[in-house]
Tab-separated table of C-alpha atoms and ligand atoms in Angstrom:
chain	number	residue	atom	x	y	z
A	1	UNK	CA	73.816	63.268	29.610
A	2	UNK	CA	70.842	62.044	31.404
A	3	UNK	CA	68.944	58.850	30.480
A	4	UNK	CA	64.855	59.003	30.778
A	5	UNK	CA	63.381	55.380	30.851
A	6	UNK	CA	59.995	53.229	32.006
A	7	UNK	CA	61.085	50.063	33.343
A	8	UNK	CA	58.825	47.524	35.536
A	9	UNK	CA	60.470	45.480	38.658
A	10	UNK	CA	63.273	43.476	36.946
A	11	UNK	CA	64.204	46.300	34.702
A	12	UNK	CA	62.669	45.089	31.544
A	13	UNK	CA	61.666	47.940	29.041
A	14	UNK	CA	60.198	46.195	25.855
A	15	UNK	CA	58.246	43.033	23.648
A	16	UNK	CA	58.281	42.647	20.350
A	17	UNK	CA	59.578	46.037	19.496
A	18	UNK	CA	57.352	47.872	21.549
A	19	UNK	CA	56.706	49.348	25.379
A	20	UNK	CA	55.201	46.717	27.878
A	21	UNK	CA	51.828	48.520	28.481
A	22	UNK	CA	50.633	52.126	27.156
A	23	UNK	CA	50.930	54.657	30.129
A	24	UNK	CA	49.096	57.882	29.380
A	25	UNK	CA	50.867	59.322	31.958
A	26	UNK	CA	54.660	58.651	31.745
A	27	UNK	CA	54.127	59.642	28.080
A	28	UNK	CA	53.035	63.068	28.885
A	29	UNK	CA	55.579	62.648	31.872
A	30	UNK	CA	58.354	61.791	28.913
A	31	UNK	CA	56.838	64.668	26.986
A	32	UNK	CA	57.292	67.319	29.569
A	33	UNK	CA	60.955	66.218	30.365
A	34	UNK	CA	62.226	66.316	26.932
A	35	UNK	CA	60.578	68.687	25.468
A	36	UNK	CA	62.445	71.570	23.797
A	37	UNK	CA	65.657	69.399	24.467
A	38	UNK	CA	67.500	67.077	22.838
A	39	UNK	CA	67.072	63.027	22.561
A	40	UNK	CA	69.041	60.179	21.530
A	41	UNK	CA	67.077	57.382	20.039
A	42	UNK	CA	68.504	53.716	18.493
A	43	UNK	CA	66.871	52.860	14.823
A	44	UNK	CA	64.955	50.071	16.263
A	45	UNK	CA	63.039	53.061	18.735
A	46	UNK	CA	62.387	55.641	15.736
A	47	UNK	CA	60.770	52.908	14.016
A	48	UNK	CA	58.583	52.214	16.816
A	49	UNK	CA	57.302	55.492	16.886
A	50	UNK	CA	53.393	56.548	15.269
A	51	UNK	CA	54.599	56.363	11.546
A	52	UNK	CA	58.572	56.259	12.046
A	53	UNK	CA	58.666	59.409	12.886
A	54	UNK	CA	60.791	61.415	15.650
A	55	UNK	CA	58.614	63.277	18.403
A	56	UNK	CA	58.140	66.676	17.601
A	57	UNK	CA	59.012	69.445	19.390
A	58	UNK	CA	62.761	68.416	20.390
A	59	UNK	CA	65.647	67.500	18.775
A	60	UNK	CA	66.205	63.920	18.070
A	61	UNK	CA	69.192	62.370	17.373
A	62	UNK	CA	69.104	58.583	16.146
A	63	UNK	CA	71.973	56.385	16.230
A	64	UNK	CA	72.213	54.439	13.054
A	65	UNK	CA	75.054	52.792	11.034
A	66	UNK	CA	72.210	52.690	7.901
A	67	UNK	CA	73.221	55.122	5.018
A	68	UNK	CA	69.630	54.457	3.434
A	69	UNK	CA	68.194	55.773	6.796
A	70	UNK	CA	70.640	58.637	6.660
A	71	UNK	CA	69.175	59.422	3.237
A	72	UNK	CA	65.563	59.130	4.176
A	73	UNK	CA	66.011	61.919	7.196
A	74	UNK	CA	68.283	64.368	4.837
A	75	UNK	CA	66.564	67.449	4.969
A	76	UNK	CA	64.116	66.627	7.316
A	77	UNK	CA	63.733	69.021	10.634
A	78	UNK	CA	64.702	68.892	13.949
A	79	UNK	CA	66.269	65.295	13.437
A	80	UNK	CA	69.800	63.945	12.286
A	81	UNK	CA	71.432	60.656	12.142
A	82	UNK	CA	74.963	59.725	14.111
A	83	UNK	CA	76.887	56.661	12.847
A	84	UNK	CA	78.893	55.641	16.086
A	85	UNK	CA	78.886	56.930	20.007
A	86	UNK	CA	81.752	59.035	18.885
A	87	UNK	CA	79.423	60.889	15.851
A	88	UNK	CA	77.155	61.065	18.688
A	89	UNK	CA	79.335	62.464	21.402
A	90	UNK	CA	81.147	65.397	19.048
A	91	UNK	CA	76.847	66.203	17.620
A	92	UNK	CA	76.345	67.089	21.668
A	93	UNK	CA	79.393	69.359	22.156
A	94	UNK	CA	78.822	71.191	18.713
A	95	UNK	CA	74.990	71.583	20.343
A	96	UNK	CA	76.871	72.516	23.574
A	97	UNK	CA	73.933	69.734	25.084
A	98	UNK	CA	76.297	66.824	26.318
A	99	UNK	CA	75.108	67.854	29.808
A	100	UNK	CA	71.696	67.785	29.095
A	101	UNK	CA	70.233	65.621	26.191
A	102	UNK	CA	68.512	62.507	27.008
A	103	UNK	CA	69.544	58.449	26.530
A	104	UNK	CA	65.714	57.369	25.365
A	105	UNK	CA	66.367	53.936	24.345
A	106	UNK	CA	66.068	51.291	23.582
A	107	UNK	CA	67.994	48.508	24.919
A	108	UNK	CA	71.186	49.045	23.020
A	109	UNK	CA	71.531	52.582	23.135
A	110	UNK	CA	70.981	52.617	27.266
A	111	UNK	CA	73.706	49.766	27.708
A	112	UNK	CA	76.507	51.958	25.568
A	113	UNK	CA	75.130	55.627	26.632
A	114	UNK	CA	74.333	54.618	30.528
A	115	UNK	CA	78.482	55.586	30.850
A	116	UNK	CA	77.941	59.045	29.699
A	117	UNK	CA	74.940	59.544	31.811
A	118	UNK	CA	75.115	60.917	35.253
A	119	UNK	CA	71.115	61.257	36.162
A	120	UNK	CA	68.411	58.509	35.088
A	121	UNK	CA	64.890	59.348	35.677
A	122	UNK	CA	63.109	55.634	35.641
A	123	UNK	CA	59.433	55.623	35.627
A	124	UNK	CA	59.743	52.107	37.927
A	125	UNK	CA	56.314	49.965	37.296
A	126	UNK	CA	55.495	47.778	40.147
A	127	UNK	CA	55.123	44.349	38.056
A	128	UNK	CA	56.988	42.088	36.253
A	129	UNK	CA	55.989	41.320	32.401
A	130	UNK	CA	55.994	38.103	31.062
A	131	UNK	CA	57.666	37.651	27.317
A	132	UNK	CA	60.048	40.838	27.660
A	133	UNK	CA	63.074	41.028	25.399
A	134	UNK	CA	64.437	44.502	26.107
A	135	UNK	CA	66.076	44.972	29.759
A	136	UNK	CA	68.249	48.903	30.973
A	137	UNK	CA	71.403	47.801	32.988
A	138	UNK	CA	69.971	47.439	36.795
A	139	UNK	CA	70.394	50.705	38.729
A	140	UNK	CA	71.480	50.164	42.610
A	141	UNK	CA	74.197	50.821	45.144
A	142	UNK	CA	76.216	48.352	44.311
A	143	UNK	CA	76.927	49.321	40.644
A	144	UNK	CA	77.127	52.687	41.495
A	145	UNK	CA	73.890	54.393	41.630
A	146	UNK	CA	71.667	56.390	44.532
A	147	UNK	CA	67.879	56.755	44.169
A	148	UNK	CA	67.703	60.690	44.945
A	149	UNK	CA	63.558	60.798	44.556
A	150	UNK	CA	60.438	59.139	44.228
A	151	UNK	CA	57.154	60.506	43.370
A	152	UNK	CA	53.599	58.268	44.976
A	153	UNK	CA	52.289	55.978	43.387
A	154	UNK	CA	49.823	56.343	40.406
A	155	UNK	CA	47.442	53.927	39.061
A	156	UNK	CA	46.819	53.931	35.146
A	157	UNK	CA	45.555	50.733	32.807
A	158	UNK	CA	45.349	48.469	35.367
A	159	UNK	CA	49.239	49.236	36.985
A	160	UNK	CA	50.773	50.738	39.546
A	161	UNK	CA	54.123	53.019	39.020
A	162	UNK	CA	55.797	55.926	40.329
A	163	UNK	CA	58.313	58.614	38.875
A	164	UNK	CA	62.120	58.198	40.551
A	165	UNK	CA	65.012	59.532	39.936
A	166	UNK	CA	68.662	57.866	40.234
A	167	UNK	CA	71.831	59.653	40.573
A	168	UNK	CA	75.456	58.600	39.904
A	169	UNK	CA	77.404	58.312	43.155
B	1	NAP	N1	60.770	51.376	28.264
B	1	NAP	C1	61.382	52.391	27.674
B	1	NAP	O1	61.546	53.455	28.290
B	1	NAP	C2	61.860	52.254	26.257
B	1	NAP	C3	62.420	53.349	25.597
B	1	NAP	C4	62.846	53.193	24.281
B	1	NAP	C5	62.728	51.965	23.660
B	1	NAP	N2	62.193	50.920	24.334
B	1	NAP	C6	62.053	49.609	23.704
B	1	NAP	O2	63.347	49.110	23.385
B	1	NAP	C7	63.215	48.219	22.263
B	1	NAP	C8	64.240	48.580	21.205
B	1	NAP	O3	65.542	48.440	21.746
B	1	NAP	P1	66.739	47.766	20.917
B	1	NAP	O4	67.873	47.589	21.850
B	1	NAP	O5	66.192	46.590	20.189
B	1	NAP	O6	67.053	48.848	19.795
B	1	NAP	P2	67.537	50.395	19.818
B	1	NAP	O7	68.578	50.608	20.860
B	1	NAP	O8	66.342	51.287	19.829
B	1	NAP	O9	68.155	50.512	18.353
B	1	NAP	C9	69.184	49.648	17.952
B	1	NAP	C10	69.802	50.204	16.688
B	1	NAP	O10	70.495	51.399	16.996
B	1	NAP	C11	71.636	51.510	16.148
B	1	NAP	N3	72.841	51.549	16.980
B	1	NAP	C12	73.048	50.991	18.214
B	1	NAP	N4	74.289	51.276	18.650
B	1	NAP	C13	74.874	52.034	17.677
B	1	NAP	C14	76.153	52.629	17.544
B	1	NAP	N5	77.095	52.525	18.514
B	1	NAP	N6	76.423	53.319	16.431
B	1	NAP	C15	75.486	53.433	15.453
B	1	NAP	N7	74.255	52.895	15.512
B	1	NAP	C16	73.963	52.200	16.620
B	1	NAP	C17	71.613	50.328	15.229
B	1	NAP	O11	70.864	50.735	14.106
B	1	NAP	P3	71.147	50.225	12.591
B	1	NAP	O12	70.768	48.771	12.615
B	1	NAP	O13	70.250	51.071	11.768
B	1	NAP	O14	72.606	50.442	12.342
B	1	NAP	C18	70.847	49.294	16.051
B	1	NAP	O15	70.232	48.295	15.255
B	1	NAP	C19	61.771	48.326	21.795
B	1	NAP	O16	61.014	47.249	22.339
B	1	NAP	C20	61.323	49.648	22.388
B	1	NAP	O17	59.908	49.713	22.579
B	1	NAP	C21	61.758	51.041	25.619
């Protein structure tokens, strides 16, 4: 599995249920990554999304111990509902996609997916945001991980952040 995040300089990903600042750019970025693939989603992420709804053109996969959310996906396309990590993990070998679906958050679904995952592309964005509740585990040497790649810089609503890519030693 590979995990696909935007993160600014002390790793923190969200406020108040949302993204720290709308990039334009790491969305289509996000978009082109993912599509046609599979993602992996918590509740709390769905429901940030325009109207509740999973993105189309993939396969999303929300991790959820809520029967009543269960219920209000039935039938619905290209999206299911796993109850545990383990749901999860046996969903990605039926798909034969354990190699290649995507951790995309939040908070609680990095920290117990980041195991599984052996490539993280972090969209790094060079500030730090006051107020932010949501934080991925820190990716360095240390604990096991190599940045492989960066992209240059790019400027969008008043920020500065590149496109990088960490790999599992
Ligand atoms: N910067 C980024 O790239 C990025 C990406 C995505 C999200 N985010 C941000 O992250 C924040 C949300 O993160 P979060 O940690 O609060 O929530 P989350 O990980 O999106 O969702 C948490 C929910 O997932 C379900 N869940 C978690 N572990 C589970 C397990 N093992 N088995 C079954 N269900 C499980 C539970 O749902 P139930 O309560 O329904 O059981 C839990 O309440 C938002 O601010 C969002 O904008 C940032």
């Amino acid at each position: 599995m590979k995990a696909i995040v935007v993160a600014d300089e002390n790793w923190a990903i969200g406020k108040d249920g949302g993204l720290l600042i709308h990039l334009p750019g790491d969305l289509k970025y996000f978009k082109e990554k993912t599509l046609g693939g599979v993602v992996v989603m918590g509740r709390a992420t769905l429901e940030s999304l325009p109207g509740g709804r999973p993105l189309p053109g993939r396969e999303t996969i929300v991790l959820s111990r809520d029967a009543k959310l269960r219920e209000r996906l039935a039938g619905q396309e290209n999206v299911s509902v796993a109850g545990s990590v383990e749901e999860l993990r046996d969903e990605l070998v039926r798909r034969g996609m354990e190699d290649a679906a995507f951790a995309a958050g939040g908070e609680q679904v990095y920290r117990q997916l980041l195991p599984m995952c052996d490539e993280v592309y972090v969209t790094k964005i060079a500030r730090k945001f006051e107020g932010a509740d949501c934080f991925f585990p820190e990716l360095s040497e240390e604990n096991g991980w190599r940045l492989t790649w960066e992209d240059e810089p790019r400027q969008e609503n008043g920020v500065s952040y590149r496109f990088t890519v960490y790999k599992r030693k």
